[in-house]
């Protein structure tokens, strides 16, 4: 069950996404963040082949999901606490299985130009549009966060096409080398707090201009948009105390024992 709010909660009975699948590979394995609500794992197993087909690529590279019991992350994110958030890299999966070292060290490619106002034309392509659209079109997806320059480009290239899918695609800090996909609260999770619905419309309006103000572009928000390191157990829903104190399952105890302290990328 997902308990609480995306930046304020935990995960009971989380399951692990296999680190290598036919059309996906998990990156940064040392972080042990490839856990999620069963609905998130199911979503990724379904989305990965859809995305491969829509983009003509071999598959997707998956970044952070949640810790085995969710909760605040020591670095990197405010959200990702309830097992319903996942970062998916814009860089396509290569046609081979990456080693553990490669998954730790490969740098994600940045789709945004240095000025922060445009996409990088050297690597941006129509496949990126199809990739983001495929995510936004999935019914269980609540919203998709991308850099404002990417949102602006989607508005431009989609022009007069049906842009109804774009209401779920929201601009946010960072998110220039990955998109953040957030699922709605699953039916089995009565203590999951839903996020207010996205405003109607495609978001290709004046609200986007704010993101290109000089003072916003100059902000040095940590690359994922913040950290939850200051949160304490008492700040979380009471049900999270029971989740934290539950005995470890043999699988999660084994991965905790081998976990190393990773550096933020
Ligand atoms: Zn994220």
Coordinates of C-alpha atoms and ligand atoms in Angstrom, one line a residue:
X1 CA 0.0 0.0 0.0
X2 CA 1.0 3.5 -0.7
X3 CA 0.7 5.5 2.5
X4 CA 0.5 9.3 2.7
X5 CA 1.5 11.9 0.1
X6 CA 4.2 11.6 -2.6
X7 CA 6.6 13.8 -0.7
X8 CA 5.4 12.7 2.8
X9 CA 4.8 9.0 3.1
X10 CA 6.0 5.5 2.9
X11 CA 5.3 2.1 1.2
X12 CA 4.0 -1.1 2.8
X13 CA 4.7 -4.4 1.0
X14 CA 6.7 -2.8 -1.8
X15 CA 8.0 -5.0 -4.6
X16 CA 11.3 -4.9 -6.5
X17 CA 11.5 -4.2 -10.2
X18 CA 13.9 -6.7 -11.7
X19 CA 17.0 -4.8 -12.6
X20 CA 17.1 -6.1 -16.2
X21 CA 14.1 -6.9 -18.4
X22 CA 13.6 -7.5 -22.1
X23 CA 13.0 -3.7 -22.7
X24 CA 14.4 -2.0 -19.6
X25 CA 17.5 -1.7 -17.4
X26 CA 17.7 -0.1 -13.9
X27 CA 20.5 2.4 -13.4
X28 CA 22.4 3.3 -10.2
X29 CA 21.8 -0.1 -8.6
X30 CA 23.8 0.9 -5.4
X31 CA 21.0 3.2 -4.4
X32 CA 18.6 0.3 -3.9
X33 CA 15.7 2.5 -5.1
X34 CA 14.2 0.0 -7.6
X35 CA 11.2 -0.7 -5.3
X36 CA 7.6 0.4 -5.7
X37 CA 4.0 -0.3 -5.2
X38 CA 3.0 -3.4 -7.3
X39 CA 1.1 -1.1 -9.6
X40 CA 4.3 0.9 -10.4
X41 CA 6.2 -2.3 -11.2
X42 CA 3.3 -3.5 -13.3
X43 CA 3.2 -0.2 -15.0
X44 CA 6.9 -0.2 -15.9
X45 CA 6.7 -3.8 -17.2
X46 CA 3.9 -2.7 -19.5
X47 CA 5.2 0.7 -20.4
X48 CA 8.8 -0.3 -21.3
X49 CA 7.8 -2.4 -24.4
X50 CA 5.2 0.3 -25.4
X51 CA 7.9 3.0 -25.2
X52 CA 10.3 0.9 -27.2
X53 CA 7.7 0.5 -29.9
X54 CA 6.7 4.1 -29.9
X55 CA 10.3 5.3 -30.2
X56 CA 11.9 2.6 -32.3
X57 CA 14.4 2.1 -29.5
X58 CA 15.5 -1.0 -27.7
X59 CA 14.1 0.0 -24.4
X60 CA 14.2 2.4 -21.4
X61 CA 16.7 3.2 -18.7
X62 CA 15.0 3.5 -15.3
X63 CA 16.4 5.7 -12.5
X64 CA 15.1 6.1 -9.0
X65 CA 11.8 4.6 -7.9
X66 CA 11.5 4.2 -4.1
X67 CA 13.4 2.6 -1.2
X68 CA 12.0 -0.9 -0.1
X69 CA 9.8 0.8 2.4
X70 CA 9.5 4.1 0.7
X71 CA 9.9 7.1 3.0
X72 CA 12.2 10.2 2.7
X73 CA 15.3 9.7 0.6
X74 CA 18.7 10.8 2.1
X75 CA 19.4 12.7 -1.1
X76 CA 18.0 13.5 -4.5
X77 CA 14.3 14.0 -4.2
X78 CA 11.4 15.4 -2.2
X79 CA 8.9 12.9 -3.5
X80 CA 9.5 9.2 -4.5
X81 CA 8.3 8.3 -1.0
X82 CA 5.1 6.2 -1.6
X83 CA 6.3 3.9 -4.3
X84 CA 4.3 5.6 -7.1
X85 CA 7.0 7.8 -8.6
X86 CA 9.7 6.8 -11.1
X87 CA 12.4 8.6 -13.0
X88 CA 12.9 7.4 -16.6
X89 CA 15.9 8.6 -18.5
X90 CA 15.6 10.2 -21.9
X91 CA 18.8 8.4 -23.0
X92 CA 17.7 5.2 -24.8
X93 CA 18.6 1.7 -23.5
X94 CA 21.6 0.4 -25.5
X95 CA 21.3 -2.9 -27.4
X96 CA 23.2 -4.8 -24.7
X97 CA 23.1 -5.4 -21.0
X98 CA 25.1 -2.7 -19.1
X99 CA 27.5 -3.8 -16.4
X100 CA 26.9 -2.8 -12.8
X101 CA 29.8 -0.2 -13.2
X102 CA 28.3 1.3 -16.3
X103 CA 24.9 1.6 -14.6
X104 CA 26.7 3.5 -11.8
X105 CA 28.8 5.8 -14.0
X106 CA 27.1 6.5 -17.3
X107 CA 26.0 10.1 -17.4
X108 CA 22.4 10.7 -18.6
X109 CA 22.2 12.9 -21.7
X110 CA 20.7 16.3 -21.2
X111 CA 18.0 17.2 -23.7
X112 CA 18.0 20.9 -22.8
X113 CA 20.3 23.5 -24.4
X114 CA 22.7 25.5 -22.2
X115 CA 20.5 28.6 -22.2
X116 CA 17.7 26.6 -20.4
X117 CA 15.2 27.9 -22.9
X118 CA 15.3 25.4 -25.7
X119 CA 15.9 21.8 -26.3
X120 CA 19.3 20.6 -27.5
X121 CA 18.7 20.2 -31.3
X122 CA 21.7 17.9 -31.6
X123 CA 20.0 15.1 -29.6
X124 CA 16.4 16.0 -29.4
X125 CA 14.2 14.0 -31.8
X126 CA 10.7 13.1 -32.7
X127 CA 11.2 9.9 -30.7
X128 CA 11.4 12.0 -27.5
X129 CA 8.0 13.4 -28.2
X130 CA 6.6 9.9 -28.7
X131 CA 8.3 8.7 -25.5
X132 CA 6.7 11.4 -23.4
X133 CA 3.3 11.1 -25.0
X134 CA 3.2 7.3 -24.5
X135 CA 3.8 7.9 -20.8
X136 CA 1.2 10.6 -20.5
X137 CA -1.4 8.5 -22.3
X138 CA -1.4 5.7 -19.8
X139 CA -4.5 5.8 -17.7
X140 CA -2.8 5.1 -14.4
X141 CA -0.4 8.0 -14.8
X142 CA -1.3 11.1 -12.7
X143 CA 1.3 13.4 -14.3
X144 CA 4.7 13.5 -16.1
X145 CA 7.2 16.1 -15.0
X146 CA 9.7 17.5 -17.6
X147 CA 11.9 20.5 -17.9
X148 CA 10.0 23.6 -19.1
X149 CA 12.1 23.9 -22.2
X150 CA 10.9 20.4 -23.1
X151 CA 7.3 21.3 -22.4
X152 CA 7.7 24.4 -24.6
X153 CA 9.1 22.2 -27.4
X154 CA 6.2 19.8 -27.1
X155 CA 3.7 22.7 -27.4
X156 CA 5.6 23.9 -30.5
X157 CA 5.8 20.5 -32.4
X158 CA 2.3 19.4 -31.5
X159 CA 0.9 22.6 -32.9
X160 CA -2.6 22.0 -34.0
X161 CA -2.6 18.3 -33.2
X162 CA -4.7 16.9 -30.4
X163 CA -2.9 18.1 -27.4
X164 CA -5.2 16.7 -24.7
X165 CA -2.5 14.3 -23.5
X166 CA -0.3 17.3 -22.7
X167 CA -2.3 18.5 -19.7
X168 CA -0.5 15.7 -17.7
X169 CA 2.9 16.9 -18.8
X170 CA 4.0 19.5 -16.3
X171 CA 7.1 21.7 -16.3
X172 CA 9.4 21.4 -13.3
X173 CA 12.9 22.2 -12.2
X174 CA 15.6 19.9 -13.5
X175 CA 14.2 17.0 -15.4
X176 CA 16.4 17.8 -18.4
X177 CA 17.8 14.3 -18.6
X178 CA 14.8 12.3 -17.3
X179 CA 11.1 12.5 -17.0
X180 CA 9.4 11.8 -13.7
X181 CA 6.3 9.7 -14.0
X182 CA 3.8 9.7 -11.2
X183 CA 1.0 7.2 -10.8
X184 CA -2.4 7.9 -9.3
X185 CA -3.3 6.5 -5.9
X186 CA -4.0 2.8 -6.4
X187 CA -7.4 1.3 -5.3
X188 CA -5.8 -0.8 -2.6
X189 CA -4.3 2.2 -0.7
X190 CA -7.0 4.0 1.3
X191 CA -4.3 6.1 3.1
X192 CA -2.8 7.3 -0.1
X193 CA -3.4 11.0 -0.5
X194 CA -4.2 12.1 -4.1
X195 CA -2.6 15.1 -5.7
X196 CA -5.0 17.8 -6.8
X197 CA -5.9 17.2 -10.4
X198 CA -3.9 18.9 -13.1
X199 CA -5.5 22.1 -14.3
X200 CA -7.4 21.6 -17.6
X201 CA -6.0 22.7 -20.9
X202 CA -2.7 21.7 -22.4
X203 CA -0.5 24.1 -20.4
X204 CA 0.8 25.8 -23.5
X205 CA 0.0 29.2 -22.3
X206 CA 1.3 32.1 -20.3
X207 CA 1.9 29.9 -17.2
X208 CA 4.9 28.5 -19.1
X209 CA 6.6 31.9 -19.4
X210 CA 7.3 32.0 -15.6
X211 CA 9.8 29.2 -16.1
X212 CA 11.9 31.2 -18.4
X213 CA 12.3 34.2 -16.2
X214 CA 16.0 34.9 -15.6
X215 CA 15.8 34.5 -11.8
X216 CA 14.1 31.1 -12.2
X217 CA 16.8 29.9 -14.8
X218 CA 19.5 31.1 -12.4
X219 CA 18.1 29.1 -9.4
X220 CA 20.3 26.3 -8.4
X221 CA 17.6 23.9 -7.3
X222 CA 19.3 20.5 -6.8
X223 CA 18.9 18.6 -10.0
X224 CA 15.8 16.6 -9.0
X225 CA 14.0 19.6 -7.3
X226 CA 14.9 19.3 -3.7
X227 CA 15.6 16.9 -0.9
X228 CA 13.6 15.3 1.9
X229 CA 16.5 14.7 4.2
X230 CA 15.1 16.8 7.0
X231 CA 11.9 14.9 7.3
X232 CA 11.5 12.8 10.5
X233 CA 9.3 9.8 11.2
X234 CA 7.0 12.0 13.3
X235 CA 6.4 14.1 10.2
X236 CA 5.0 11.1 8.3
X237 CA 1.5 9.5 8.6
X238 CA 1.3 7.4 11.8
X239 CA 0.9 4.2 9.8
X240 CA 4.5 4.6 8.6
X241 CA 5.8 3.9 12.1
X242 CA 4.5 0.3 11.8
X243 CA 6.0 0.0 8.3
X244 CA 9.4 1.1 9.6
X245 CA 9.3 -1.2 12.6
X246 CA 8.2 -4.3 10.6
X247 CA 10.7 -7.1 10.5
X248 CA 12.8 -7.2 7.3
X249 CA 12.0 -9.8 4.7
X250 CA 15.0 -12.0 3.7
X251 CA 15.2 -10.3 0.3
X252 CA 15.3 -6.7 1.6
X253 CA 17.7 -7.6 4.4
X254 CA 20.1 -9.1 1.9
X255 CA 20.1 -6.0 -0.3
X256 CA 20.4 -3.7 2.7
X257 CA 23.6 -5.6 3.8
X258 CA 25.3 -5.0 0.4
X259 CA 24.2 -1.4 0.0
X260 CA 26.9 1.1 -0.3
X261 CA 26.6 4.8 0.4
X262 CA 26.3 6.3 -3.1
X263 CA 27.2 9.8 -4.2
X264 CA 24.6 12.0 -5.7
X265 CA 25.2 12.3 -9.4
Ligands
LIG1 ZN1 11.7 12.0 -9.9

